[in-house]
mmCIF file of C-alpha atoms in Angstrom:
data_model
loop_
_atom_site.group_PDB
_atom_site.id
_atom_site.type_symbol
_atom_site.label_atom_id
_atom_site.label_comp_id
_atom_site.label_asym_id
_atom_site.label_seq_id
_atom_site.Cartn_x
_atom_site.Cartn_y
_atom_site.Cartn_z
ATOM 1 C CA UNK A 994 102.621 -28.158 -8.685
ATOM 2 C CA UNK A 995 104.180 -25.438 -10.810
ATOM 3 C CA UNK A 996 100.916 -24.046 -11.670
ATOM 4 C CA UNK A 997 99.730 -23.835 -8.287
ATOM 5 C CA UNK A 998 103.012 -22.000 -7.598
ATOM 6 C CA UNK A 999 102.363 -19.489 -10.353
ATOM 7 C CA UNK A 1000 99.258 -19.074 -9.169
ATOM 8 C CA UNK A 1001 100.113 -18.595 -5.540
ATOM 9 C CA UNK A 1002 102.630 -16.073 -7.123
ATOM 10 C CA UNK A 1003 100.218 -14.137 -8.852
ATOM 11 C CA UNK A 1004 97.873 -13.621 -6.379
ATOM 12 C CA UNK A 1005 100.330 -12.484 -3.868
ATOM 13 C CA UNK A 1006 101.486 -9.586 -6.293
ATOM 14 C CA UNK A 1007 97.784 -9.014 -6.900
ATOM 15 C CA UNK A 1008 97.200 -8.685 -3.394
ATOM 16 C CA UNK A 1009 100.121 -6.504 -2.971
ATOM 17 C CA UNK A 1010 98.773 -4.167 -5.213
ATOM 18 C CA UNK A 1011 95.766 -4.014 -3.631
ATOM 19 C CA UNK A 1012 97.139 -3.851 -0.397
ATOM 20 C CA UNK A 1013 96.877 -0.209 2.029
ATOM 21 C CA UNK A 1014 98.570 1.009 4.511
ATOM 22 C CA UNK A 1015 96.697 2.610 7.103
ATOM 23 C CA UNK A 1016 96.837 5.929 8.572
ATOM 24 C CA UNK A 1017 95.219 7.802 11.291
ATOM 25 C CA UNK A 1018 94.634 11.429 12.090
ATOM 26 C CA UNK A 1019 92.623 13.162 14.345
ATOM 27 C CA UNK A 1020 91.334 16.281 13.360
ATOM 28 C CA UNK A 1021 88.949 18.915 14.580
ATOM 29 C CA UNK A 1022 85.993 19.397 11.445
ATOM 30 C CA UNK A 1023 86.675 22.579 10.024
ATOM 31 C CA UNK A 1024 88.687 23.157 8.344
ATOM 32 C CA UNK A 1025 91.397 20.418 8.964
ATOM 33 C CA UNK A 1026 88.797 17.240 8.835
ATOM 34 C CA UNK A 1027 87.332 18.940 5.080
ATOM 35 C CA UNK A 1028 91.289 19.320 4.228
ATOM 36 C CA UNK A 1029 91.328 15.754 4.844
ATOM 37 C CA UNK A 1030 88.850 14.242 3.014
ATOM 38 C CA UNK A 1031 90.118 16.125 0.210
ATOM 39 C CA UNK A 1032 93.372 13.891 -0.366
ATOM 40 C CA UNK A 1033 91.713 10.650 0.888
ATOM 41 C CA UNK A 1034 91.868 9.261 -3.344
ATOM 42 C CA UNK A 1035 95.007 10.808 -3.718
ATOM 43 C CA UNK A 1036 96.569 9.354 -0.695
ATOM 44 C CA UNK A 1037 94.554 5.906 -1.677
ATOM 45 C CA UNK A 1038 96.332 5.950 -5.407
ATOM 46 C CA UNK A 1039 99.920 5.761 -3.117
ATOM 47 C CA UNK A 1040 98.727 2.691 -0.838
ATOM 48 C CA UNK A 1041 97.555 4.537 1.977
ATOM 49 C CA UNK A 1042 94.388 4.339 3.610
ATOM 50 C CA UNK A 1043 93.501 7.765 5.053
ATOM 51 C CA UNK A 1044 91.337 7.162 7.948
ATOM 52 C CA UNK A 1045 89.984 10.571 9.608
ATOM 53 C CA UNK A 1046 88.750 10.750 13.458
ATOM 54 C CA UNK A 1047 86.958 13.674 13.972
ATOM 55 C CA UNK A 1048 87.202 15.113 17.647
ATOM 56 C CA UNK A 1049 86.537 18.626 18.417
ATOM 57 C CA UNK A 1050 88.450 18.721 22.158
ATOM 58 C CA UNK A 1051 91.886 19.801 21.548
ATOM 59 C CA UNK A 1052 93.661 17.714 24.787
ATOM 60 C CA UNK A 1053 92.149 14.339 23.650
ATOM 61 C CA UNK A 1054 93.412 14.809 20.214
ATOM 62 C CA UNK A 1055 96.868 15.204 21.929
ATOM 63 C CA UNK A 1056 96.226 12.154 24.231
ATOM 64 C CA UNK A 1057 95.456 9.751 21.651
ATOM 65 C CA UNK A 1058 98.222 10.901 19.735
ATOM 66 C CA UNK A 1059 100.096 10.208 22.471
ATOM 67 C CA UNK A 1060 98.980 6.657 23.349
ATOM 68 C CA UNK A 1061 99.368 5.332 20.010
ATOM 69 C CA UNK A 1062 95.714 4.711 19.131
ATOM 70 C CA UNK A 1063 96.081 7.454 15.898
ATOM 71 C CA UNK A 1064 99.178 8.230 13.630
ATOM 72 C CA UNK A 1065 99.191 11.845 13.581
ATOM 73 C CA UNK A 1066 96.940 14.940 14.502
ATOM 74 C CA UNK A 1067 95.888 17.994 12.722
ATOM 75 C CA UNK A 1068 94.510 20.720 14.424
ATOM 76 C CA UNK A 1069 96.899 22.921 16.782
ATOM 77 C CA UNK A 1070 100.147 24.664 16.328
ATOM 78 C CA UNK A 1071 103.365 24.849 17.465
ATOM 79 C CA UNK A 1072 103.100 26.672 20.784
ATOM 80 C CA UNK A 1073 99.709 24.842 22.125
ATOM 81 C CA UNK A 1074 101.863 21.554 21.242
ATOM 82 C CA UNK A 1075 104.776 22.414 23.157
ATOM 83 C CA UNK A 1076 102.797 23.747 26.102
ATOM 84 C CA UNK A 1077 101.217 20.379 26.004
ATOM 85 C CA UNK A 1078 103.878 18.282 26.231
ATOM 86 C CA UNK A 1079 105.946 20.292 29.061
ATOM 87 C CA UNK A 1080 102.512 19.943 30.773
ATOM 88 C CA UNK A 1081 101.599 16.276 30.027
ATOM 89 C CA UNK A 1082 105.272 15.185 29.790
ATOM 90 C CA UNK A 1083 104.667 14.449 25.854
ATOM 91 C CA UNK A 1084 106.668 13.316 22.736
ATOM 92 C CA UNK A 1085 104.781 15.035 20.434
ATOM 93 C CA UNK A 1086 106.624 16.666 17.177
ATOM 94 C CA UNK A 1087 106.222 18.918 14.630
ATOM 95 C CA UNK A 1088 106.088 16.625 11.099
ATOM 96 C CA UNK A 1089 105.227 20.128 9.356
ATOM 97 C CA UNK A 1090 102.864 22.956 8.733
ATOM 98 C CA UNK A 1091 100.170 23.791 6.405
ATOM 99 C CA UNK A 1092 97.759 26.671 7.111
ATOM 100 C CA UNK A 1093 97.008 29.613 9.700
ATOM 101 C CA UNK A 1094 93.808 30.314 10.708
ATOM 102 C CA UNK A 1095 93.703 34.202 11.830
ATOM 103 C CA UNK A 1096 92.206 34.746 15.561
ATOM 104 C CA UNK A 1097 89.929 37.281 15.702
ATOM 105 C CA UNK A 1098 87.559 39.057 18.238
ATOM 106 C CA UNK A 1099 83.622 38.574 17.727
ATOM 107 C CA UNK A 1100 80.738 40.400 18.900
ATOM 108 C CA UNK A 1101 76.997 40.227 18.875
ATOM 109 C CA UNK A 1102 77.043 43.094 20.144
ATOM 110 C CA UNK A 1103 79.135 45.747 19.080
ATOM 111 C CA UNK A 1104 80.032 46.751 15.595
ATOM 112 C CA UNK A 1105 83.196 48.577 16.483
ATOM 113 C CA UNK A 1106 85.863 47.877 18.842
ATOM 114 C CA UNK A 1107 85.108 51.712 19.761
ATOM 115 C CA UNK A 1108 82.070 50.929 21.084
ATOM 116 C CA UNK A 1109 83.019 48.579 23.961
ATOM 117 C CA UNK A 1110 82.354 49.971 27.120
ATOM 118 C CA UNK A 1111 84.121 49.590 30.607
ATOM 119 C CA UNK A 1112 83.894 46.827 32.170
ATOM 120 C CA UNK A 1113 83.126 44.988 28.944
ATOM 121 C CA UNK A 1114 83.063 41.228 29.396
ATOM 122 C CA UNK A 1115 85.483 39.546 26.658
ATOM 123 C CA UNK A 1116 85.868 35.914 26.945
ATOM 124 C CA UNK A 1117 89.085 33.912 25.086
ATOM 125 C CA UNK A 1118 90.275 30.941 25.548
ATOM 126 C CA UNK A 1119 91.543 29.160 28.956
ATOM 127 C CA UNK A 1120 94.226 26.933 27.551
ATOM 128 C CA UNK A 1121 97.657 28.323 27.915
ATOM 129 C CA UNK A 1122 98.846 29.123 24.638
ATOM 130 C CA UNK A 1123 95.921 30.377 23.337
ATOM 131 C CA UNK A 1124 94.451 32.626 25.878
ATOM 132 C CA UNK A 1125 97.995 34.271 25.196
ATOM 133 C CA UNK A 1126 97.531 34.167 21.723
ATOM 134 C CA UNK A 1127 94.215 36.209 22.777
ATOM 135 C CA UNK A 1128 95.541 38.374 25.087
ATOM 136 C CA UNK A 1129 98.532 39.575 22.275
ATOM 137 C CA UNK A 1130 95.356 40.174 19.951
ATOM 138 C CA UNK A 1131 93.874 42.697 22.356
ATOM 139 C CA UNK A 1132 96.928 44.433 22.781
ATOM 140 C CA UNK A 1133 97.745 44.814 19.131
ATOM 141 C CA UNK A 1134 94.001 45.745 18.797
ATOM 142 C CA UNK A 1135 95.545 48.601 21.781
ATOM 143 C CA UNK A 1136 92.859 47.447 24.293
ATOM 144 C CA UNK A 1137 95.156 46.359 26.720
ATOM 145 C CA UNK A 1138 98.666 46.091 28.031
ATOM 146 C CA UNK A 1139 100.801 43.335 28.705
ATOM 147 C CA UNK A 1140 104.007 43.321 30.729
ATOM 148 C CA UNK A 1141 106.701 43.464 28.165
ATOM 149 C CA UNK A 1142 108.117 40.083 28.735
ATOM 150 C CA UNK A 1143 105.276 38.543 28.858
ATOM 151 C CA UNK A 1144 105.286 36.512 25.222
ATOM 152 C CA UNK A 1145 103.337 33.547 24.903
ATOM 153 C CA UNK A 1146 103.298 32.642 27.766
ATOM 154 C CA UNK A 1147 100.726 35.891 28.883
ATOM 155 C CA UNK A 1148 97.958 35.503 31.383
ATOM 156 C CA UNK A 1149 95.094 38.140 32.628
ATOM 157 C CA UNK A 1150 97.879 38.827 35.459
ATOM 158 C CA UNK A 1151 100.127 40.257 33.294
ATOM 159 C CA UNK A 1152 97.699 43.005 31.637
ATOM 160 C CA UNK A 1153 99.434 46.292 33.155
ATOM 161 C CA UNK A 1154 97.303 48.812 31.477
ATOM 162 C CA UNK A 1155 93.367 47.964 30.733
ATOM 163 C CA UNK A 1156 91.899 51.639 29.968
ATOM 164 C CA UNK A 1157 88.232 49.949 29.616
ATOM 165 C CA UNK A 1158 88.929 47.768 32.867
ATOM 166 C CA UNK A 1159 87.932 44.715 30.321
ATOM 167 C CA UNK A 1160 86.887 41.647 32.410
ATOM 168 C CA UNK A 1161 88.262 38.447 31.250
ATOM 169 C CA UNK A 1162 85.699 35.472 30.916
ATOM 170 C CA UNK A 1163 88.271 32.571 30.580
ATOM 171 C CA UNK A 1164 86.373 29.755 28.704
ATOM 172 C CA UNK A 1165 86.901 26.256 27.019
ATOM 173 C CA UNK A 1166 88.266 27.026 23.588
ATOM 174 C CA UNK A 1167 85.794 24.866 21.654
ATOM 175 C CA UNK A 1168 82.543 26.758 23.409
ATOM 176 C CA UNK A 1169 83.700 30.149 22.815
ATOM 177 C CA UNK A 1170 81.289 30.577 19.488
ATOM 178 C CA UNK A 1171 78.127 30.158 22.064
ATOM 179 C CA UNK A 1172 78.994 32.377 24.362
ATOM 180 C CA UNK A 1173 78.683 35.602 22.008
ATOM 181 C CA UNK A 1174 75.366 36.290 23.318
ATOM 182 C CA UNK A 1175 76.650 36.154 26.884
ATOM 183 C CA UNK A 1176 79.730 38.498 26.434
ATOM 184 C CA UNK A 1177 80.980 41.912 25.182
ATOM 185 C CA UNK A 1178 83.400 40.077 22.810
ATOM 186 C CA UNK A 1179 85.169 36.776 22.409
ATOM 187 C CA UNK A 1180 88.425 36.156 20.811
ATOM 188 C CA UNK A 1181 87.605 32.751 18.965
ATOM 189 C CA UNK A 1182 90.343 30.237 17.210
ATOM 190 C CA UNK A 1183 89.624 29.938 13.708
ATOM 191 C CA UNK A 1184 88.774 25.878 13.600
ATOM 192 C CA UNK A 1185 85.673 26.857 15.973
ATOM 193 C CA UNK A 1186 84.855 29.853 14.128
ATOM 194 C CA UNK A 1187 84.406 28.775 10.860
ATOM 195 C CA UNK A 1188 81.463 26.112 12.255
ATOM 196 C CA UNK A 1189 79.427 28.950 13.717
ATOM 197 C CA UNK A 1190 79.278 30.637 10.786
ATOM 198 C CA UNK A 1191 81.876 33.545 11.664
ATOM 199 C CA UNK A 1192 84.371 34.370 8.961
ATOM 200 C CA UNK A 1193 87.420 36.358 10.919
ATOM 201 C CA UNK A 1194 87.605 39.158 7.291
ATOM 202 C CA UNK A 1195 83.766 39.867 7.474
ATOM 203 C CA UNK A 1196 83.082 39.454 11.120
ATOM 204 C CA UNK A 1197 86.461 40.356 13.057
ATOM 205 C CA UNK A 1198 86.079 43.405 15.339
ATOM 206 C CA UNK A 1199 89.830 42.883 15.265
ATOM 207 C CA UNK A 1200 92.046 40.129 12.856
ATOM 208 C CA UNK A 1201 95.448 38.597 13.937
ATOM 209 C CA UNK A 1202 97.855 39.526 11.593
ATOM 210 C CA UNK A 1203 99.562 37.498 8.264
ATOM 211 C CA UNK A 1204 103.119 37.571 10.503
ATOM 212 C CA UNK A 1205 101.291 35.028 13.257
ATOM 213 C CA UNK A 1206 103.693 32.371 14.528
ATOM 214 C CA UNK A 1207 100.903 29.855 15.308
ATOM 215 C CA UNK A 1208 101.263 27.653 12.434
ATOM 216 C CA UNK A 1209 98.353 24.656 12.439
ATOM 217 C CA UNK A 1210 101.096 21.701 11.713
ATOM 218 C CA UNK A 1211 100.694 17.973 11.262
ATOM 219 C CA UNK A 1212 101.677 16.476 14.822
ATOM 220 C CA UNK A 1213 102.814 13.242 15.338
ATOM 221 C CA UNK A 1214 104.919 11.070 18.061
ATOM 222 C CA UNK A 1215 107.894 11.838 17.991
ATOM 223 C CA UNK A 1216 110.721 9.210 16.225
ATOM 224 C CA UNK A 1217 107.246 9.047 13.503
ATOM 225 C CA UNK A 1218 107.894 11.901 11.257
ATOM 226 C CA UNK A 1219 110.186 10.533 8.862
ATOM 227 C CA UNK A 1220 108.209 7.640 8.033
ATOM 228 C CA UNK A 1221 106.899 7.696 4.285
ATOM 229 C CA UNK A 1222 103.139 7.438 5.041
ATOM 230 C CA UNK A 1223 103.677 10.848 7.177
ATOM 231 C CA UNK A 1224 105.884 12.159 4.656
ATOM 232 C CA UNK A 1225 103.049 11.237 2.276
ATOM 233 C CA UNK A 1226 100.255 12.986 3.909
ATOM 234 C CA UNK A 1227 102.502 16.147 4.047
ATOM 235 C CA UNK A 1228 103.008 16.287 0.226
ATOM 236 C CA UNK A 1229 99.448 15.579 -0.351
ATOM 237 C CA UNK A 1230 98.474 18.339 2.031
ATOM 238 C CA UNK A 1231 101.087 20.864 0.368
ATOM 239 C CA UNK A 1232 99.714 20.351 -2.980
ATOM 240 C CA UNK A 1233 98.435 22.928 -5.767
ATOM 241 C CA UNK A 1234 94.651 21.167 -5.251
ATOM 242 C CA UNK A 1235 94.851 22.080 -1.080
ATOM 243 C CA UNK A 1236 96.066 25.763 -1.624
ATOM 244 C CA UNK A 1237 93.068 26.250 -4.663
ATOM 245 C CA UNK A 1238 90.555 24.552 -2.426
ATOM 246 C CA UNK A 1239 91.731 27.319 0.413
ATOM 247 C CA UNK A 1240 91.772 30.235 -1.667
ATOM 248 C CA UNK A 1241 88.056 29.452 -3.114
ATOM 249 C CA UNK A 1242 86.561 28.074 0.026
ATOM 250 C CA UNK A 1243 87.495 30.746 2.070
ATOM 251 C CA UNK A 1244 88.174 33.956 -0.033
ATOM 252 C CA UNK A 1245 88.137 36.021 3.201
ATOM 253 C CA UNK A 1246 91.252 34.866 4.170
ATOM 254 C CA UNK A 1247 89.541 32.592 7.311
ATOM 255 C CA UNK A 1248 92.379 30.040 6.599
ATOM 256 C CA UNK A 1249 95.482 31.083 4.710
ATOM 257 C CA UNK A 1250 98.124 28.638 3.426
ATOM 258 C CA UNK A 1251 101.588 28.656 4.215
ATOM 259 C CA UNK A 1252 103.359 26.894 1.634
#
């Protein structure tokens, strides 16, 4: 009997050892998904079974977040998530941030921001927070005007001056990339840049600057952020190995770290 106990004993703390927590996170592909499967071994060597869902439609990302089916999301920042949830009537939270990825506007088209013409046809992106994130690009890039209190919260409506009379094309974020050959310009989020090939440094008519305040953070449900398998998959993300693998995968400053 006492060797069955010590066995049972054994291979309980053997099992233990073995054993994983799990942990899911949405992600869009590039660059958060890559980011991911970077600390998958080092989050394994802690007991914690990194499980990546790859999505590339922003709301559902938020909505499964929200119903419980993943643990956390990576792949928007501060202002689309807080839009989101005074929309949806969310819990989402901010567990921390990581990277920027610089906006920028595209052409196939034009080589110079000069060489728009009126009327030009520039399409950006019809969620809240980031078709104001586009419209603050075009007015630092001094094609437009925005009413002064406009913020974040800026729509076409509140363009006051528009020299070129620029038509806005108001398109899902996520098919932006395809529409270059349809449009004048396109102001593109970096996550669905980077998959078409575009690098904001080398292919930017016009680059957000370093001071942006849109932050891509880890999201999770709110009450979740203190638990240690989040706190976990922060530390592994803010690590010496994520920042070289930035600075060498994307030299042009496409994604730039913020720790």
């Amino acid at each position: 009997m006492k060797k069955l106990l010590a066995f049972i004993s054994i291979a309980v703390a053997a099992a233990s050892v073995y054993a994983q927590t799990p942990l899911k996170v949405g992600a869009t592909p590039e660059p958060h998904a890559n980011i991911l499967n970077l600390i998958k071994d080092d989050l394994k060597a802690e007991g914690i079974d990194l499980k990546i869902i790859e999505m590339t439609d922003y709301p559902a990302l938020n909505e499964v977040l929200e119903a419980g089916d993943i643990d956390a999301n990576y792949d928007q920042h501060i202002p689309y998530m807080e839009s989101f949830n005074k929309e949806k009537g969310f819990h989402l939270v901010n567990a921390g941030g990581i990277h920027v990825e610089p906006f920028a506007l595209y052409s196939n088209k034009v080589k110079s921001i000069k060489d728009l013409k009126k009327k030009a046809v520039i399409a950006i992106p019809n969620d809240p927070t980031n078709e104001a994130r586009a419209l603050l690009l075009l007015q630092e890039a001094g094609l437009i005007t925005l009413k002064s209190d406009a913020g974040l919260n800026a729509t076409p409506i509140d363009v006051v001056k528009n020299p070129l009379k620029i038509k806005f094309r108001e398109i899902d974020a996520a098919t932006l990339p395809r529409t270059l050959n349809d449009v004048d310009g396109a102001v593109i989020n970096g996550n669905y840049a980077l998959p078409a090939g575009l690098s904001a440094k080398k292919d930017g008519l016009f680059i957000e600057g370093s001071s942006s305040p849109y932050v891509n953070i880890i999201a999770v449900k709110a009450g979740n952020e203190n638990k240690p398998e989040i706190k976990a998959l922060l530390k592994a993300l803010r690590s010496e190995k994520v920042k070289k693998y930035i600075s060498e995968k994307y030299p042009n400053g496409e994604v730039v770290t913020v720790f």
